mmCIF file of C-alpha atoms in Angstrom:
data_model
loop_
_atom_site.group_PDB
_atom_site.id
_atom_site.type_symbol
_atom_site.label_atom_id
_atom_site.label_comp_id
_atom_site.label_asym_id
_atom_site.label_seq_id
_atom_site.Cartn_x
_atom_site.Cartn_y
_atom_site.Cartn_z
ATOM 1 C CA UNK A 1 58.797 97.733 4.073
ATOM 2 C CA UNK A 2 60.580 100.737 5.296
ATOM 3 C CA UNK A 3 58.286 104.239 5.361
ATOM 4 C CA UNK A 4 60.067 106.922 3.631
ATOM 5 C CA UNK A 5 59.906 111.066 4.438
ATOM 6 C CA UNK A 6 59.699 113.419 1.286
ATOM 7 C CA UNK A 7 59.055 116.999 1.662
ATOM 8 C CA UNK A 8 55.705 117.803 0.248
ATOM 9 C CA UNK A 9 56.942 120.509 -2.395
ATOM 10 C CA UNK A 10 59.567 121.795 -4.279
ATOM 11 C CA UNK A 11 60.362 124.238 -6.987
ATOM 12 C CA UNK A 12 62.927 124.362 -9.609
ATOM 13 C CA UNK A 13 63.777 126.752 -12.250
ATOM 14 C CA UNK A 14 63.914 125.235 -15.930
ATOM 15 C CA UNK A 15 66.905 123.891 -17.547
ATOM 16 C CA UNK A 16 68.557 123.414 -13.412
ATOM 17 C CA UNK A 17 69.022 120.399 -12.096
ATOM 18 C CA UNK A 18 66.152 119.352 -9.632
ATOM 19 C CA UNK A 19 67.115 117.661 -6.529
ATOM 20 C CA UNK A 20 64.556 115.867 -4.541
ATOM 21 C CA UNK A 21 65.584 113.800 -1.297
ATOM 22 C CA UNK A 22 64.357 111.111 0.626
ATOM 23 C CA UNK A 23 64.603 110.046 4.014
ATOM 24 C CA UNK A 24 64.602 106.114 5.250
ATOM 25 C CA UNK A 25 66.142 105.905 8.000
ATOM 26 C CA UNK A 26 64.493 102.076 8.802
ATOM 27 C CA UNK A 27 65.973 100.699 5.666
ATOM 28 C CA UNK A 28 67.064 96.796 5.706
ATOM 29 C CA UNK A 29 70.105 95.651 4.155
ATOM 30 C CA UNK A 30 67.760 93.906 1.134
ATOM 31 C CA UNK A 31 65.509 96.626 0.325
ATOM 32 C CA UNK A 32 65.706 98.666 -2.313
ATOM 33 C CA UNK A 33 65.075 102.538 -2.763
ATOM 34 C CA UNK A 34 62.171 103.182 -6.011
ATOM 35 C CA UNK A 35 61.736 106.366 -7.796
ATOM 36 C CA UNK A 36 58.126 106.872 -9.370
ATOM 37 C CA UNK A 37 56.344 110.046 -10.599
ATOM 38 C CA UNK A 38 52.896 110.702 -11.295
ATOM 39 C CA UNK A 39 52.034 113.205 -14.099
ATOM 40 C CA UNK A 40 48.359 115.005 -13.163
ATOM 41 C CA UNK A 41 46.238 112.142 -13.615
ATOM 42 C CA UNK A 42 48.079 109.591 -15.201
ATOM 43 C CA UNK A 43 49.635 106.377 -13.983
ATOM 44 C CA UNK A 44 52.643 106.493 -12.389
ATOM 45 C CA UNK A 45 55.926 106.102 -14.154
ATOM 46 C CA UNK A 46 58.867 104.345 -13.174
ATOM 47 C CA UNK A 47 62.205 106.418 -13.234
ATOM 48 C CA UNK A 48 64.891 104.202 -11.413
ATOM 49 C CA UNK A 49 66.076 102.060 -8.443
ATOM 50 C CA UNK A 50 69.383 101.475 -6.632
ATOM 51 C CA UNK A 51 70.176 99.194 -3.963
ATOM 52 C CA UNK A 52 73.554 100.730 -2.575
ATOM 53 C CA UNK A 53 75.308 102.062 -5.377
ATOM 54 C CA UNK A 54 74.645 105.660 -7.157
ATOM 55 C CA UNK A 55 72.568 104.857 -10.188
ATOM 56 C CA UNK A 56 71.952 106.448 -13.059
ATOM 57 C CA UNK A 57 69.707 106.106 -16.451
ATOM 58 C CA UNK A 58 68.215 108.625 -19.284
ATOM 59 C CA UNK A 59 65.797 109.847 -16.976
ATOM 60 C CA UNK A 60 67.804 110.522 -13.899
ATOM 61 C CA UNK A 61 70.329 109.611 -11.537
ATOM 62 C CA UNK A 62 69.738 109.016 -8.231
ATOM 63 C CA UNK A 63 72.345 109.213 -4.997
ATOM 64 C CA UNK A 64 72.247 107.085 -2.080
ATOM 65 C CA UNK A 65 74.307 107.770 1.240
ATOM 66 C CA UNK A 66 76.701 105.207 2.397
ATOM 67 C CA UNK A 67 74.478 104.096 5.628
ATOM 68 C CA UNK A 68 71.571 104.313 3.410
ATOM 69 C CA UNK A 69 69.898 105.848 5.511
ATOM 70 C CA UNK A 70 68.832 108.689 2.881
ATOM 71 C CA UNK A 71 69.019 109.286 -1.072
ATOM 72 C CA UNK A 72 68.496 111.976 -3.166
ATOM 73 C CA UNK A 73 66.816 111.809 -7.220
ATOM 74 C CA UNK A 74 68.562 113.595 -9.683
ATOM 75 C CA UNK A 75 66.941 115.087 -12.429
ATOM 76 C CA UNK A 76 70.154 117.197 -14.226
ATOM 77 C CA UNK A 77 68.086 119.190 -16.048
ATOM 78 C CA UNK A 78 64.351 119.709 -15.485
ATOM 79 C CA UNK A 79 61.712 120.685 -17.984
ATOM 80 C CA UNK A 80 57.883 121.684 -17.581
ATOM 81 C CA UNK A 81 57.145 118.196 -18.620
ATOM 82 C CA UNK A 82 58.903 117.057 -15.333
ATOM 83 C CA UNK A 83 56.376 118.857 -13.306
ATOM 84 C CA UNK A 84 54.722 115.476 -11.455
ATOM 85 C CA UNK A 85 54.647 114.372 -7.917
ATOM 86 C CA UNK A 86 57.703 111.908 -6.974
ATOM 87 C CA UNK A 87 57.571 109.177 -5.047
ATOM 88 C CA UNK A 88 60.396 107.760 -2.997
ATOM 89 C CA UNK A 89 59.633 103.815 -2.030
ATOM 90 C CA UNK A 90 61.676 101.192 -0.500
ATOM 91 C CA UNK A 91 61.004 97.612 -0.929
ATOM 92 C CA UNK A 92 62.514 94.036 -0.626
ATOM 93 C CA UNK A 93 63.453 93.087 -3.885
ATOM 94 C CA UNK A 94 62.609 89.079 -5.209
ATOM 95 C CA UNK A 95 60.451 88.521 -2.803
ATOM 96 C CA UNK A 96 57.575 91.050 -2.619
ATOM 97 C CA UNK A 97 56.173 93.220 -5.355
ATOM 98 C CA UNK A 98 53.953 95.581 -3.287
ATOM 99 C CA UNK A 99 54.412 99.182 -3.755
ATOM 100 C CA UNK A 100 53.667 101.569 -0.315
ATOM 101 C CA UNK A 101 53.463 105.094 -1.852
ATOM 102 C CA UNK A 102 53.327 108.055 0.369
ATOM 103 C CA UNK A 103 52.021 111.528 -0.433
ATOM 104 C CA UNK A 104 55.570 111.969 -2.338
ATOM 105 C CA UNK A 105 57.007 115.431 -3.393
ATOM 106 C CA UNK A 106 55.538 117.516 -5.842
ATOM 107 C CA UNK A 107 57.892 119.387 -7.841
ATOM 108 C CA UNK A 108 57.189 122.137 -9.982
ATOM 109 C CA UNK A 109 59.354 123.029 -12.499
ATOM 110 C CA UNK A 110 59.138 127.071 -13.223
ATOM 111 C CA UNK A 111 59.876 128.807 -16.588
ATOM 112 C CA UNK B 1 52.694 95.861 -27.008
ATOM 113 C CA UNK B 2 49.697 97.824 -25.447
ATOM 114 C CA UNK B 3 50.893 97.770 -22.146
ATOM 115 C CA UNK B 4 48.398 97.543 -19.180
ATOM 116 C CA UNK B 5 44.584 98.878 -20.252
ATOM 117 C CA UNK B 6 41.834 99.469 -18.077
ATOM 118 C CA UNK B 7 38.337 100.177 -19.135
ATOM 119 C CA UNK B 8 36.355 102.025 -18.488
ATOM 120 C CA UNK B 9 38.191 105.317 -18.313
ATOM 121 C CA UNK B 10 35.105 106.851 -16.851
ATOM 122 C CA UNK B 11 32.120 105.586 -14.206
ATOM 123 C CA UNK B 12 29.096 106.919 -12.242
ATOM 124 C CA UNK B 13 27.453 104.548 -9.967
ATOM 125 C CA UNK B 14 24.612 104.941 -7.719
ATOM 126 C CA UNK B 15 25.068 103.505 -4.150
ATOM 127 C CA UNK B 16 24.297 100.102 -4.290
ATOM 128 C CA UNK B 17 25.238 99.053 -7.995
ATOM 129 C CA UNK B 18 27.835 96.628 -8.717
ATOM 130 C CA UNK B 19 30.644 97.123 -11.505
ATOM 131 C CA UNK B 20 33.451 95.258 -12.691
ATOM 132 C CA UNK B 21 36.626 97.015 -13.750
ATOM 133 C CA UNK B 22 38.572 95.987 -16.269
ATOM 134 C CA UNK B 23 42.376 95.474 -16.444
ATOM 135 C CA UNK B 24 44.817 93.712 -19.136
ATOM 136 C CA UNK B 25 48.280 93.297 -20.145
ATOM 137 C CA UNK B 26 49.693 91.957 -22.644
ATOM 138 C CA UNK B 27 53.524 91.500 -21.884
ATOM 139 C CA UNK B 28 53.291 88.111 -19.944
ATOM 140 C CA UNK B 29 53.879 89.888 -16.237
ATOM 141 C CA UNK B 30 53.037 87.415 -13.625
ATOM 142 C CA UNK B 31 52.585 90.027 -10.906
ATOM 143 C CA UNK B 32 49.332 92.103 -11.262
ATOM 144 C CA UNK B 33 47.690 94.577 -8.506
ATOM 145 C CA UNK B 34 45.133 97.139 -7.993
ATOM 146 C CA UNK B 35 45.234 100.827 -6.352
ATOM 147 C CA UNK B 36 43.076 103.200 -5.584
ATOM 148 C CA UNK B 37 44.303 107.208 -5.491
ATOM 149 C CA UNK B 38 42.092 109.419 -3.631
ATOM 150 C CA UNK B 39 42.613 113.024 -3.422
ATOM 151 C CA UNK B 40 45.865 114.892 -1.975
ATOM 152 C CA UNK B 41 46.876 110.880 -1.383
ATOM 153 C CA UNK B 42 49.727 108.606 -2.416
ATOM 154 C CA UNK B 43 48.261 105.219 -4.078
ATOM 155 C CA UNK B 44 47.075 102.134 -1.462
ATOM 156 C CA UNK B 45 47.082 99.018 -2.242
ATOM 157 C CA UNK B 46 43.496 97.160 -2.474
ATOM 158 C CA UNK B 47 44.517 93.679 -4.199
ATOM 159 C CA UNK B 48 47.566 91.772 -6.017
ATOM 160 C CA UNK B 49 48.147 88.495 -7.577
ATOM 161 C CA UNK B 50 51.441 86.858 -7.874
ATOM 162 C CA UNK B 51 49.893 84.523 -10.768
ATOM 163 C CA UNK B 52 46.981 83.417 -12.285
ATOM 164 C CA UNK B 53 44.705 81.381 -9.678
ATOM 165 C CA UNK B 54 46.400 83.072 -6.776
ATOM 166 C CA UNK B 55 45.138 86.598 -5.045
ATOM 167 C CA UNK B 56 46.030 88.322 -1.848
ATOM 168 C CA UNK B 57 44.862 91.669 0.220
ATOM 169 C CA UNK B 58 46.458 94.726 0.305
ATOM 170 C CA UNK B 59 46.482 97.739 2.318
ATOM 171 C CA UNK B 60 42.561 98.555 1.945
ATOM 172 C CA UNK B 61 40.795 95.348 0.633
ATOM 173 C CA UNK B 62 37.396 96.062 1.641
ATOM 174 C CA UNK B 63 34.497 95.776 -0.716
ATOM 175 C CA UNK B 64 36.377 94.946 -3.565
ATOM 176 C CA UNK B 65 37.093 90.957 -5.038
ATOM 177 C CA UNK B 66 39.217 89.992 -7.399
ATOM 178 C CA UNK B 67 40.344 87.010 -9.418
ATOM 179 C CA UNK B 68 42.727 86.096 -11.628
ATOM 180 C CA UNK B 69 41.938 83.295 -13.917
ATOM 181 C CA UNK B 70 44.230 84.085 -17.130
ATOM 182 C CA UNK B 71 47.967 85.585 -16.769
ATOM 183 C CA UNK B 72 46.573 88.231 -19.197
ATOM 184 C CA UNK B 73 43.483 89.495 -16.545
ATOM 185 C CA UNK B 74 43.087 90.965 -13.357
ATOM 186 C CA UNK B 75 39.648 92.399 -12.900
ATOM 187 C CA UNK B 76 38.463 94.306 -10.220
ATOM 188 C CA UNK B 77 34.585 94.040 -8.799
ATOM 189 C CA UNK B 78 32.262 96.128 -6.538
ATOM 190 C CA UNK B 79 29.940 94.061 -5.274
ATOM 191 C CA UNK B 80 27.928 97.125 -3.904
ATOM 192 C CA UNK B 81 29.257 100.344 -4.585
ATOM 193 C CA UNK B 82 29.566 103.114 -1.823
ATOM 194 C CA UNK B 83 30.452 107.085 -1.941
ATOM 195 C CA UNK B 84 33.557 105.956 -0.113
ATOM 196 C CA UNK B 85 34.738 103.959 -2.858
ATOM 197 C CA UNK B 86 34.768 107.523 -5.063
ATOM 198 C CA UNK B 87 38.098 107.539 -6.226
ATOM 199 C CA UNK B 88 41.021 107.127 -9.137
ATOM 200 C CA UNK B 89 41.901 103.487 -9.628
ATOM 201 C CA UNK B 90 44.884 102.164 -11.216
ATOM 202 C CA UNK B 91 46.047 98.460 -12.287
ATOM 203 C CA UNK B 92 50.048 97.732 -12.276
ATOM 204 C CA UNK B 93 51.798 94.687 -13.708
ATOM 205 C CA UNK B 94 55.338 93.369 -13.301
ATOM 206 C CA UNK B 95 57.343 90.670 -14.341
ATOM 207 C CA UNK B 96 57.568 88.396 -11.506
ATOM 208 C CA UNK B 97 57.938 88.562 -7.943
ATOM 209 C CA UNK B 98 61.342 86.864 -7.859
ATOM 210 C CA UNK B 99 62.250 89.709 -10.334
ATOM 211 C CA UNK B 100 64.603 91.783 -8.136
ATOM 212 C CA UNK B 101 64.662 95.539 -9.969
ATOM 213 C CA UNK B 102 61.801 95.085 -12.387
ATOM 214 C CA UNK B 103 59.401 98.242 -12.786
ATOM 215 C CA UNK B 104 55.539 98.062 -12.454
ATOM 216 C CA UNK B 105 54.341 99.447 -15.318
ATOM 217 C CA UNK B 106 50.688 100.912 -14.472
ATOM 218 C CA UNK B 107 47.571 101.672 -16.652
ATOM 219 C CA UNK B 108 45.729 105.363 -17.411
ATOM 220 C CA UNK B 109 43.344 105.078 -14.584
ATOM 221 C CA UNK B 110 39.516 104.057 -14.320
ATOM 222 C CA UNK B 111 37.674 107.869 -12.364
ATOM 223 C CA UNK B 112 35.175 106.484 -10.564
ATOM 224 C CA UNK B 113 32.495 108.195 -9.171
ATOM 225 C CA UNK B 114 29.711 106.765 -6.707
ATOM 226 C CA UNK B 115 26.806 108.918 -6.215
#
């Protein structure tokens, strides 16, 4: 699976939208870009996946770049409760189900 | 549906004792795995079955086994526990590994502590 490159913080002011991006610059044509966030010690928590298209759900939208070579998570418009550490994974999809999380980004939302 | 439950939430061990930790799910997922979070870390990968019967290494296998002899369990042992196995660990299951876009869903976390 491709390795990914997250910076290692970020801040955002409550009630903006919180942009977090994602470098993988490896990425094959059949793997898939993964958004997970951990909430201080809890399991982490799926928020959504795209392939090549922009995708987006009730948690968040996410942006990838036509080479897909980079993406960016959208979340339009962060609360506290979003402060959590995000991780950005690619993976082949129907064929493997191992996760490789990095350190990921962790986000802080401010009041 | 209860989701994916570990027990226990909480462990000390002393160097040298074995444990088994517990994992469950009750949604039918064929896929089931095991991490382990240390500090300041992302999660690694110790074990994962793609069904019951069959179990594979991950990223940091050592001094763990597994088995996986109902869909519904995937426990995780320590045959004899060390300081460096310390850490957070966490159980995931997913549908199936031919399911392209499916989530893992993972459990609260067993905080283990070897002394």
């Amino acid at each position: 699976d491709a390795k990914t490159t997250q910076p290692p913080s970020m801040d955002c002011a409550e009630g903006r939208a919180a942009n977090l991006p994602c470098n993988h610059s490896t990425i094959s044509g059949n793997e898939y870009v993964y958004w997970y966030r951990q909430i201080h010690s809890q399991g982490p928590q799926y928020i959504i996946h795209g392939l090549k298209n922009n995708e987006t759900n009730e948690m968040a939208s996410l942006i990838i770049t036509e080479d897909r070579k980079s993406s960016t998570l959208i979340l339009p418009h962060a609360t506290l409760r979003d402060t959590a550490v995000y991780y950005c994974i690619v993976r082949v999809g129907g064929g493997s189900e191992k996760l490789v999380f990095g350190k990921g980004t962790k986000l802080t939302v401010n009041p | 549906n209860a989701g994916v439950t570990q027990t226990p939430k909480f462990q000390v061990l002393k160097t040298g004792q074995s444990m088994t930790l517990q994992c469950a799910q009750d949604m039918n997922h064929e896929y089931m795995s095991w991490y382990r979070q240390d500090p300041g870390m992302g999660l690694r990968l110790i074990h994962y079955s793609v069904g019951a019967g069959i179990t594979d290494q991950g990223e940091v296998p050592n001094g763990y086994n597994v088995s996986r002899s109902t869909t519904e369990d995937f426990p995780l042992r320590l045959l004899s526990a060390a300081p460096s196995q310390t850490s957070v660990y966490f159980c995931a299951s997913s549908y199936s590994k031919f399911s392209v876009g499916k989530e893992q869903y993972f459990g609260p976390g067993t905080r283990l502590t070897v002394t």
